[in-house]
XYZ file of C-alpha atoms in Angstrom:
643
model
C 50.026 -15.236 -12.972
C 49.680 -11.465 -13.256
C 51.390 -9.715 -10.320
C 48.219 -7.697 -9.625
C 46.203 -10.915 -9.252
C 48.924 -12.501 -7.132
C 48.887 -9.551 -4.741
C 45.061 -9.511 -4.649
C 44.904 -13.225 -3.838
C 47.612 -12.979 -1.169
C 45.906 -10.058 0.574
C 42.477 -11.719 0.470
C 43.774 -15.001 1.853
C 45.742 -13.215 4.585
C 42.623 -11.305 5.665
C 40.495 -14.469 5.732
C 43.081 -16.519 7.634
C 43.566 -13.701 10.157
C 39.814 -13.581 10.784
C 39.495 -17.336 11.224
C 42.569 -17.760 13.461
C 40.846 -15.669 16.113
C 37.768 -17.910 16.186
C 38.696 -21.543 15.521
C 41.132 -24.170 16.791
C 44.617 -24.773 15.397
C 43.445 -28.112 13.956
C 40.481 -26.529 12.157
C 42.706 -23.713 10.927
C 44.952 -26.274 9.238
C 41.892 -27.836 7.558
C 40.887 -24.372 6.254
C 44.405 -23.891 4.821
C 44.281 -27.361 3.239
C 40.923 -26.550 1.636
C 42.347 -23.412 0.083
C 45.359 -25.376 -1.234
C 43.045 -27.969 -2.834
C 40.804 -25.283 -4.385
C 43.812 -23.398 -5.781
C 45.171 -26.592 -7.315
C 41.800 -27.684 -8.753
C 41.054 -24.302 -10.358
C 44.627 -23.328 -11.353
C 43.982 -23.495 -15.111
C 40.559 -21.831 -15.004
C 39.685 -18.192 -15.627
C 36.559 -16.141 -14.939
C 34.797 -14.157 -17.673
C 36.817 -11.133 -16.572
C 40.044 -12.983 -17.355
C 41.093 -13.146 -13.701
C 42.126 -16.455 -12.075
C 39.064 -18.483 -11.070
C 40.371 -19.037 -7.538
C 39.500 -15.401 -6.785
C 35.811 -16.414 -6.737
C 36.063 -19.240 -4.133
C 38.267 -16.996 -1.972
C 35.669 -14.201 -2.162
C 32.822 -16.593 -1.274
C 34.824 -17.978 1.647
C 35.474 -14.418 2.888
C 31.750 -13.596 2.791
C 31.030 -16.789 4.748
C 33.784 -16.058 7.257
C 33.708 -12.270 7.619
C 30.166 -11.169 6.715
C 28.272 -14.207 8.025
C 30.778 -15.171 10.738
C 30.370 -18.920 10.182
C 32.763 -21.605 11.374
C 35.438 -23.791 9.823
C 33.367 -26.320 7.884
C 31.214 -23.742 6.025
C 34.381 -21.804 5.097
C 36.016 -25.014 3.851
C 32.870 -25.808 1.823
C 32.907 -22.270 0.402
C 36.472 -22.786 -0.859
C 35.406 -26.070 -2.475
C 31.889 -25.192 -3.628
C 32.735 -25.335 -7.373
C 35.400 -28.052 -7.261
C 33.036 -31.002 -7.872
C 30.969 -29.175 -10.486
C 33.888 -27.758 -12.524
C 36.842 -30.121 -12.008
C 37.618 -33.846 -11.860
C 37.339 -34.037 -8.069
C 34.324 -35.912 -6.653
C 32.220 -35.652 -3.521
C 33.975 -38.797 -2.268
C 37.328 -37.033 -2.631
C 35.950 -34.183 -0.489
C 34.520 -36.623 2.045
C 37.815 -38.489 2.367
C 39.828 -35.305 2.985
C 37.417 -33.150 4.981
C 34.674 -35.393 6.391
C 30.948 -35.993 5.947
C 29.823 -32.537 7.056
C 31.875 -30.664 4.467
C 30.917 -33.222 1.805
C 27.233 -32.629 2.584
C 27.592 -28.844 2.322
C 29.503 -29.060 -0.961
C 26.953 -31.540 -2.325
C 24.057 -29.200 -1.627
C 25.610 -26.231 -3.447
C 26.768 -28.371 -6.400
C 24.254 -28.253 -9.253
C 23.196 -31.775 -10.171
C 23.548 -32.681 -13.848
C 20.528 -34.570 -15.209
C 19.435 -35.728 -18.630
C 15.925 -34.449 -17.892
C 14.833 -31.887 -15.281
C 11.422 -32.036 -13.591
C 10.599 -28.421 -14.477
C 13.865 -26.696 -15.389
C 17.504 -26.743 -14.346
C 16.933 -23.550 -12.354
C 13.859 -24.799 -10.468
C 15.503 -28.144 -9.715
C 18.466 -26.228 -8.309
C 16.100 -24.184 -6.087
C 14.515 -27.424 -4.857
C 17.909 -28.898 -4.025
C 18.929 -25.812 -2.062
C 15.643 -25.588 -0.169
C 15.671 -29.285 0.682
C 18.954 -28.794 2.534
C 17.274 -26.663 5.188
C 15.678 -29.826 6.545
C 19.163 -30.757 7.736
C 21.211 -27.577 8.078
C 20.710 -23.931 7.123
C 24.468 -23.406 6.535
C 24.269 -24.749 2.982
C 21.797 -22.029 2.046
C 24.085 -19.409 3.579
C 27.005 -20.644 1.452
C 24.821 -20.513 -1.649
C 23.771 -16.963 -0.798
C 27.428 -15.995 -0.404
C 28.156 -17.543 -3.804
C 25.294 -15.614 -5.394
C 26.301 -12.367 -3.680
C 29.816 -12.482 -5.120
C 28.477 -13.395 -8.564
C 26.194 -10.360 -8.415
C 29.028 -8.110 -7.252
C 31.024 -9.141 -10.342
C 28.219 -9.301 -12.927
C 29.698 -6.506 -15.061
C 31.698 -8.967 -17.133
C 28.653 -10.949 -18.312
C 26.654 -10.472 -21.528
C 23.331 -8.565 -21.102
C 21.262 -11.747 -21.592
C 23.279 -13.556 -18.906
C 22.986 -10.531 -16.638
C 19.184 -10.639 -17.024
C 19.043 -14.384 -16.294
C 21.194 -14.163 -13.168
C 19.524 -10.944 -11.967
C 16.087 -12.502 -12.494
C 17.021 -15.559 -10.430
C 18.386 -13.278 -7.733
C 15.289 -11.113 -7.514
C 12.887 -14.061 -7.620
C 14.663 -16.524 -5.352
C 17.851 -15.500 -3.586
C 17.013 -11.994 -2.309
C 13.638 -13.011 -0.820
C 15.279 -16.063 0.736
C 17.926 -13.855 2.355
C 15.123 -11.631 3.659
C 13.283 -14.549 5.232
C 16.515 -15.741 6.823
C 16.864 -12.313 8.426
C 19.948 -11.377 6.371
C 18.680 -7.857 5.717
C 21.905 -6.416 4.328
C 22.516 -9.307 1.960
C 18.884 -9.188 0.862
C 19.104 -5.451 0.261
C 22.351 -5.692 -1.704
C 21.063 -8.577 -3.837
C 17.843 -6.733 -4.686
C 19.705 -3.566 -5.533
C 22.286 -5.292 -7.727
C 19.518 -7.175 -9.514
C 17.719 -3.885 -10.210
C 20.962 -2.322 -11.434
C 21.420 -4.994 -14.115
C 17.763 -5.490 -15.026
C 16.920 -1.790 -15.347
C 20.214 0.129 -15.620
C 18.651 3.395 -16.808
C 16.079 3.581 -13.994
C 18.722 2.545 -11.477
C 21.084 5.312 -12.604
C 18.332 7.951 -12.478
C 17.334 7.089 -8.898
C 20.947 6.714 -7.780
C 21.671 10.230 -9.059
C 18.632 11.610 -7.210
C 19.837 9.977 -3.975
C 23.302 11.520 -4.383
C 21.764 14.940 -5.047
C 19.527 14.664 -1.992
C 22.449 13.671 0.241
C 24.165 16.918 -0.746
C 21.106 19.181 -0.596
C 19.777 17.726 2.667
C 23.112 17.543 4.515
C 22.736 20.848 6.399
C 19.164 20.150 7.572
C 20.080 16.624 8.680
C 23.132 17.920 10.520
C 20.906 20.301 12.462
C 18.472 17.503 13.356
C 21.307 15.205 14.451
C 22.929 17.983 16.514
C 19.648 18.383 18.364
C 19.443 14.611 18.925
C 22.966 14.609 20.338
C 22.051 17.480 22.650
C 19.082 15.569 24.036
C 20.644 12.117 24.392
C 23.677 10.880 26.252
C 25.523 9.992 23.060
C 28.459 8.442 24.873
C 26.859 5.058 24.282
C 24.477 5.946 21.436
C 25.630 5.956 17.817
C 23.643 8.053 15.307
C 23.631 7.021 11.622
C 21.855 8.351 8.531
C 20.851 5.409 6.345
C 19.712 6.119 2.781
C 17.708 3.354 1.213
C 18.898 1.728 -2.004
C 17.681 2.742 -5.482
C 15.715 -0.512 -5.656
C 14.013 0.046 -2.314
C 13.004 3.563 -3.326
C 11.864 2.393 -6.775
C 9.624 -0.196 -5.127
C 8.127 2.480 -2.858
C 7.528 4.698 -5.900
C 5.701 1.877 -7.676
C 3.583 1.034 -4.647
C 2.576 4.654 -4.020
C 2.295 5.621 -7.691
C 4.387 8.748 -7.206
C 7.745 10.259 -8.138
C 10.980 10.214 -6.120
C 10.349 13.421 -4.180
C 6.859 12.336 -3.079
C 8.041 8.963 -1.774
C 8.153 8.507 1.998
C 11.072 6.885 3.786
C 13.895 7.545 1.331
C 16.208 7.506 4.331
C 16.013 7.071 8.100
C 18.078 7.989 11.158
C 19.207 5.047 13.261
C 20.048 5.405 16.951
C 22.146 2.434 18.086
C 22.515 1.994 21.834
C 24.628 -0.295 23.996
C 24.129 -0.790 27.738
C 22.552 2.330 29.152
C 23.530 3.648 32.552
C 21.218 2.693 35.413
C 21.372 5.053 38.382
C 22.689 3.911 41.748
C 20.066 2.350 44.017
C 19.874 1.201 47.596
C 21.506 -1.983 48.826
C 18.131 -3.702 48.829
C 18.841 -7.255 47.521
C 15.481 -7.520 45.743
C 16.246 -4.381 43.779
C 19.738 -5.599 42.950
C 18.416 -8.937 41.744
C 15.817 -7.196 39.596
C 18.446 -4.969 38.002
C 20.713 -7.942 37.281
C 17.865 -9.713 35.509
C 16.955 -6.508 33.684
C 20.468 -6.066 32.370
C 20.834 -9.685 31.309
C 17.861 -10.118 29.045
C 15.682 -8.516 26.421
C 13.679 -6.529 28.981
C 16.613 -4.200 29.359
C 16.782 -3.666 25.590
C 13.123 -2.701 25.542
C 13.477 -0.481 28.608
C 16.425 1.288 27.004
C 14.554 1.835 23.742
C 11.521 3.222 25.562
C 13.747 5.489 27.627
C 15.265 6.933 24.427
C 11.787 7.234 22.894
C 10.549 9.139 25.967
C 13.466 11.571 25.774
C 12.874 12.191 22.066
C 9.139 12.765 22.354
C 9.715 15.223 25.179
C 11.671 17.380 22.713
C 10.021 16.584 19.338
C 6.458 16.349 18.111
C 5.629 12.711 17.357
C 3.602 11.860 14.255
C 0.384 10.167 15.436
C 0.263 6.488 14.545
C 3.895 6.370 13.434
C 5.197 4.057 16.170
C 6.102 0.525 15.070
C 7.263 -1.677 17.950
C 9.259 -4.501 16.371
C 10.928 -5.240 19.701
C 7.814 -6.821 21.194
C 6.587 -8.049 17.808
C 9.617 -8.998 15.680
C 9.177 -9.660 11.996
C 9.177 -13.342 11.113
C 12.764 -13.041 9.902
C 13.722 -11.901 13.422
C 14.111 -8.169 12.712
C 13.747 -6.009 15.839
C 13.757 -2.236 16.328
C 11.550 0.606 17.557
C 10.390 3.023 14.845
C 8.885 6.497 15.246
C 8.569 9.668 13.146
C 9.538 13.016 14.672
C 8.933 16.566 13.405
C 12.179 18.420 12.712
C 12.631 22.191 13.004
C 12.361 22.333 9.203
C 8.840 20.849 9.323
C 9.921 17.415 8.038
C 8.766 14.141 9.574
C 12.060 12.344 10.177
C 11.927 8.554 10.482
C 13.937 7.335 13.479
C 14.872 3.709 14.233
C 15.951 2.898 17.805
C 18.000 -0.316 17.891
C 20.414 -2.047 20.235
C 23.837 -3.223 19.096
C 22.525 -6.776 19.229
C 19.554 -5.909 17.005
C 21.825 -4.297 14.422
C 24.123 -7.313 14.450
C 21.128 -9.615 14.069
C 19.894 -7.633 11.052
C 23.301 -8.226 9.442
C 23.646 -11.903 10.326
C 20.005 -12.997 10.559
C 19.640 -16.669 11.387
C 23.436 -16.949 11.489
C 23.629 -14.576 14.460
C 22.076 -16.765 17.154
C 21.112 -20.046 15.551
C 20.162 -21.681 18.843
C 17.517 -19.156 19.829
C 13.974 -20.426 20.071
C 12.586 -18.090 17.418
C 15.093 -19.344 14.827
C 14.304 -22.950 15.709
C 10.581 -22.254 15.282
C 11.202 -20.597 11.937
C 13.249 -23.538 10.676
C 10.556 -25.984 11.782
C 7.927 -23.981 9.907
C 10.200 -23.837 6.854
C 10.617 -27.613 6.902
C 6.923 -28.379 7.355
C 5.815 -26.064 4.574
C 8.471 -27.389 2.175
C 7.227 -30.917 2.796
C 3.620 -29.742 2.390
C 4.430 -27.962 -0.864
C 6.283 -30.990 -2.219
C 3.385 -33.310 -1.302
C 0.790 -31.121 -3.003
C 2.965 -30.279 -5.993
C 0.370 -31.874 -8.301
C -2.089 -29.106 -7.467
C 0.209 -26.106 -7.400
C 3.482 -24.890 -8.828
C 6.298 -25.734 -6.396
C 8.082 -22.385 -6.479
C 4.822 -20.421 -6.335
C 3.982 -22.375 -3.202
C 7.338 -21.651 -1.617
C 7.398 -17.960 -2.545
C 3.835 -17.470 -1.335
C 4.802 -18.986 2.010
C 8.130 -17.319 2.709
C 9.135 -14.629 0.265
C 7.077 -11.659 1.372
C 7.433 -8.947 3.963
C 5.266 -9.956 6.884
C 2.757 -8.362 9.220
C 1.397 -9.519 12.548
C -2.340 -9.450 13.200
C -4.241 -10.738 16.215
C -7.188 -12.910 17.133
C -9.749 -11.439 19.569
C -7.948 -13.376 22.336
C -4.658 -11.653 21.519
C -2.896 -14.513 19.735
C -0.475 -13.168 17.118
C -0.738 -14.480 13.562
C 2.044 -13.694 11.066
C 0.943 -13.188 7.456
C 2.601 -11.792 4.335
C 2.128 -8.090 3.681
C -0.986 -7.648 1.536
C -2.745 -10.713 2.981
C -6.507 -10.604 3.422
C -8.944 -11.733 6.075
C -9.328 -14.922 4.017
C -5.626 -15.675 4.461
C -6.130 -15.131 8.191
C -9.122 -17.491 8.231
C -7.230 -20.311 6.528
C -4.187 -19.721 8.730
C -6.367 -20.285 11.817
C -8.034 -23.427 10.402
C -9.052 -24.678 6.963
C -12.676 -25.132 8.119
C -12.884 -21.473 9.147
C -11.734 -20.512 5.660
C -14.166 -22.932 4.030
C -17.192 -21.513 5.874
C -16.112 -17.852 6.156
C -18.853 -15.270 5.571
C -17.568 -11.980 6.973
C -14.746 -10.437 8.984
C -14.748 -8.037 11.919
C -11.538 -6.036 11.686
C -10.900 -3.894 14.764
C -14.597 -4.329 15.572
C -15.822 -3.129 12.148
C -17.821 -5.427 9.847
C -15.815 -5.969 6.649
C -15.599 -8.260 3.619
C -13.413 -11.345 3.973
C -11.485 -10.009 0.958
C -10.299 -6.964 2.953
C -6.522 -6.474 3.014
C -5.130 -6.563 6.556
C -2.611 -4.226 8.154
C -0.097 -4.710 10.929
C -1.759 -4.815 14.351
C -5.324 -5.470 13.120
C -7.556 -7.506 15.432
C -9.485 -9.938 13.231
C -12.520 -12.108 13.896
C -14.035 -14.347 11.198
C -17.774 -15.017 11.076
C -18.721 -18.422 9.671
C -21.796 -20.301 8.485
C -21.792 -24.098 8.079
C -23.827 -23.723 4.878
C -21.470 -21.187 3.311
C -18.854 -22.186 0.744
C -16.017 -20.292 -1.013
C -16.747 -18.119 -4.020
C -14.811 -18.942 -7.176
C -13.036 -15.550 -7.131
C -11.597 -16.069 -3.631
C -8.484 -17.620 -5.178
C -7.671 -14.127 -6.511
C -7.870 -12.600 -3.021
C -5.391 -14.710 -1.056
C -1.581 -14.692 -0.843
C -0.575 -17.546 1.427
C 0.248 -21.000 0.150
C -2.070 -22.549 2.728
C -5.110 -20.555 1.576
C -4.327 -21.090 -2.114
C -3.916 -24.830 -1.654
C -7.187 -25.307 0.222
C -9.096 -23.122 -2.239
C -7.630 -24.940 -5.248
C -8.532 -28.238 -3.634
C -12.114 -27.109 -2.995
C -12.607 -25.559 -6.431
C -11.284 -28.688 -8.129
C -14.205 -30.640 -6.638
C -16.727 -28.239 -8.152
C -17.662 -29.012 -11.744
C -16.509 -26.234 -14.013
C -18.829 -24.428 -16.385
C -18.253 -25.783 -19.879
C -19.499 -22.690 -21.640
C -19.068 -18.930 -21.715
C -22.247 -16.846 -21.549
C -22.958 -13.948 -23.855
C -22.311 -10.721 -21.928
C -25.313 -9.070 -23.611
C -28.188 -11.547 -23.333
C -27.004 -13.497 -20.231
C -28.616 -16.878 -20.981
C -29.688 -19.106 -18.107
C -30.069 -22.891 -17.907
C -33.414 -23.909 -19.503
C -33.418 -20.827 -21.793
C -33.604 -21.515 -25.524
C -29.925 -21.205 -26.396
C -27.516 -21.662 -29.268
C -23.751 -22.081 -29.131
C -20.958 -20.669 -31.269
C -17.502 -22.224 -31.335
C -14.695 -19.670 -31.129
C -11.211 -19.799 -32.616
C -9.874 -20.929 -29.219
C -12.200 -23.937 -29.237
C -14.426 -22.529 -26.479
C -18.187 -22.330 -26.881
C -20.174 -19.168 -26.161
C -23.899 -19.473 -25.397
C -26.513 -16.976 -26.565
C -30.270 -16.794 -26.309
C -31.737 -17.618 -29.687
C -33.301 -14.142 -29.922
C -30.007 -12.378 -29.063
C -29.094 -9.818 -31.729
C -25.416 -10.745 -31.378
C -26.275 -14.407 -32.019
C -28.329 -13.474 -35.068
C -25.439 -11.410 -36.476
C -22.869 -14.172 -35.881
C -25.157 -16.809 -37.369
C -25.536 -14.732 -40.531
C -21.753 -14.353 -40.938
C -20.207 -17.472 -39.351
C -22.897 -20.092 -39.618
C -20.377 -22.944 -39.633
C -19.445 -22.104 -36.035
C -22.945 -22.947 -34.715
C -23.076 -25.962 -32.397
C -26.021 -27.637 -30.683
C -25.786 -27.439 -26.889
C -27.742 -28.421 -23.807
C -27.481 -25.789 -21.060
C -28.784 -27.670 -18.042
C -29.268 -26.622 -14.447
C -26.487 -27.452 -11.979
C -27.295 -26.951 -8.300
C -23.676 -25.911 -7.633
C -23.917 -22.842 -9.874
C -25.886 -19.653 -9.374
C -26.315 -16.888 -11.954
C -26.950 -13.216 -11.178
C -30.207 -11.755 -12.494
C -32.049 -8.483 -12.130
C -35.800 -7.831 -12.121
C -37.678 -4.546 -12.310
C -40.854 -4.208 -10.246
C -43.485 -1.489 -10.793
C -45.973 -1.135 -7.932
C -48.429 1.169 -6.267
C -46.550 2.430 -3.239
C -47.911 1.407 0.135
C -46.797 0.770 3.691
C -44.625 -2.400 3.985
C -44.256 -2.865 0.199
C -40.457 -3.109 0.429
C -40.659 -5.533 3.360
C -43.015 -7.764 1.384
C -40.678 -7.783 -1.629
C -37.729 -8.788 0.551
C -39.747 -11.413 2.432
C -40.959 -12.936 -0.837
C -37.456 -13.391 -2.268
C -35.518 -14.339 0.861
C -38.036 -16.229 2.982
C -40.416 -17.768 0.465
C -37.997 -18.333 -2.429
C -34.857 -18.791 -0.270
C -32.781 -16.649 -2.610
C -30.111 -14.146 -1.561
C -30.551 -10.494 -2.551
C -27.332 -8.917 -3.800
C -28.647 -5.419 -4.449
C -31.929 -3.552 -4.088
C -32.760 0.002 -5.161
C -36.150 1.660 -5.123
C -37.542 5.022 -6.144
C -41.062 6.381 -5.613
C -42.457 8.998 -8.015
C -46.040 10.212 -7.531
C -46.833 7.121 -5.430
C -45.557 4.714 -8.090
C -42.651 2.636 -6.731
C -40.043 1.355 -9.176
C -37.754 -1.225 -7.597
C -34.679 -2.941 -9.062
C -33.663 -6.202 -7.358
C -30.517 -8.278 -8.018
C -30.426 -11.891 -6.837
C -29.005 -15.266 -7.927
C -30.902 -18.181 -9.500
C -30.047 -21.665 -10.749
C -32.108 -21.550 -13.938
C -34.576 -19.697 -16.113
C -37.337 -21.765 -14.537
C -36.401 -20.605 -11.065
C -36.368 -16.996 -12.292
C -39.809 -17.422 -13.881
C -41.190 -18.857 -10.632
C -39.749 -15.888 -8.739
C -41.328 -13.391 -11.156
C -44.727 -15.094 -10.813
C -44.572 -15.078 -7.010
C -43.487 -11.425 -6.868
C -46.416 -10.581 -9.173
C -48.877 -11.843 -6.560
C -47.747 -9.279 -3.975
C -50.433 -6.677 -3.245
C -49.908 -3.520 -5.291
C -47.401 -5.033 -7.752
C -48.458 -4.243 -11.307
C -45.521 -5.474 -13.408
C -42.404 -7.618 -12.957
C -39.882 -8.260 -15.723
C -36.255 -9.275 -16.159
C -33.662 -6.709 -17.231
C -30.033 -7.300 -18.192
C -27.217 -6.679 -15.738
C -24.582 -4.748 -17.621
C -20.988 -5.858 -16.965
């Protein structure tokens, strides 16, 4: 073996063993050493695409598991052995015999199963296998993420097509999964590496701009930080400047539709605090007890953050509405911090994150940081229940789309009028909120009140919104609602409802807008679909003269589940209560809903345009006749609604 590789392997193994010896028993340490010996033996003849010994990869994965995720002996052992069953003659039973059931389970989960036929694809079946493991233990997913992270860090050696495949998988599945597990730094690195290999030119351009800004902005930032240090007791506060990755900035550019220099939040300043000093107090036992409790739980973290915030806003102008309190309202992945924007002496709104040491550690380790905490347990339970739900309803909806819709988005927290928090993906609408509360509320939703203001149920929600849904037992979902929801739960219920509604067999001409009971003719298109036209439609006449063989006989019958928009023009002699009578005629006497009404009076002649929905041409004709009987109405006729 090349001396360079020998030295690299020796140094890596020494670092890993040194890390583990401080945290595990002598017996477990021997098992870790034995696992490395087995992996080295199993992979001794194998090479990576770079030409380096294959064992370098299992060592690197084990180091990520041990040093970056701080997991215990069995996950590290499984990391050493994660490719042994897949790539060598060793079996899961060999692993079980040497290292026990737990290690065998972990290795089994991260070993891709070979099948003659895959349900959807090898990749999707692999995702399913990984996700299913969370029902038993989240450690298997963490090992798989470590495996993917090292593969991404060494993707240079792959062909461009392989780079695109692996980067695509990473961006679609692994990075969002890391985000939902609270592994912010792994998520960020995976996204950024994926972007680097998918779009190398764009990545390089943004990376260069970041480097240039670091140089050009260094003096101004130094002045801002010096002022922060002068205000705060920095003996136990660490100040860091954190530039966001090229991918993160690219995503902001796309969302805002702007260039690099007009993108907000390209970097932020993080203030990391430990235990802050509490002044001496009297010997009063009640006070002492209170302070002990304060220091020992999250209340002290919040108090410390607010104390820092108060000091900063005494010295700096705070941007109105810029505070984001993730301490009281953590993101669903567990992220906590206190964000605010402050005006620097250079007239720049500087983004400041106030975080405790524990919060920073949690953002690195995510669910691996404190796996026994209640919030992690709740998250895992939700993960399990949704996975089972998705699997059960897989007939109606793509499995991965269901999973990604449920877990792989940044989240926001909104509130019911009673103050109950509801976590939804960023970009979710009031409809998502309605279905999250209860499927019946979604089914009968009519309107939303967002922060007290009447809004459409399709309105996109923002963090902190207070949402109330108005319902009507007679109301049902519109067919386009499926395009205005993000969550798996809302999509599933809407798909289920829409599947019970008979679909329209025909397309309608966008010029003549035929209705059921009109005299119609159909034309069969190249895609096999049939388009209906009125028989007097000029488009139909032209098609018939050129493509007569495409004409088909059709029956366009009324269906009480379908309504069609129509517009009528009404000419009347203007008088008191004319508009009220028109509305009363359509809504009260005909029981039809008005979608739009405009009216204009010129020299006492009122011309009104009314849009409403009907089931058929006969219903429209009855409406026209009834409107004609209104006092003062001279003429009523149908006009086309232009698309």
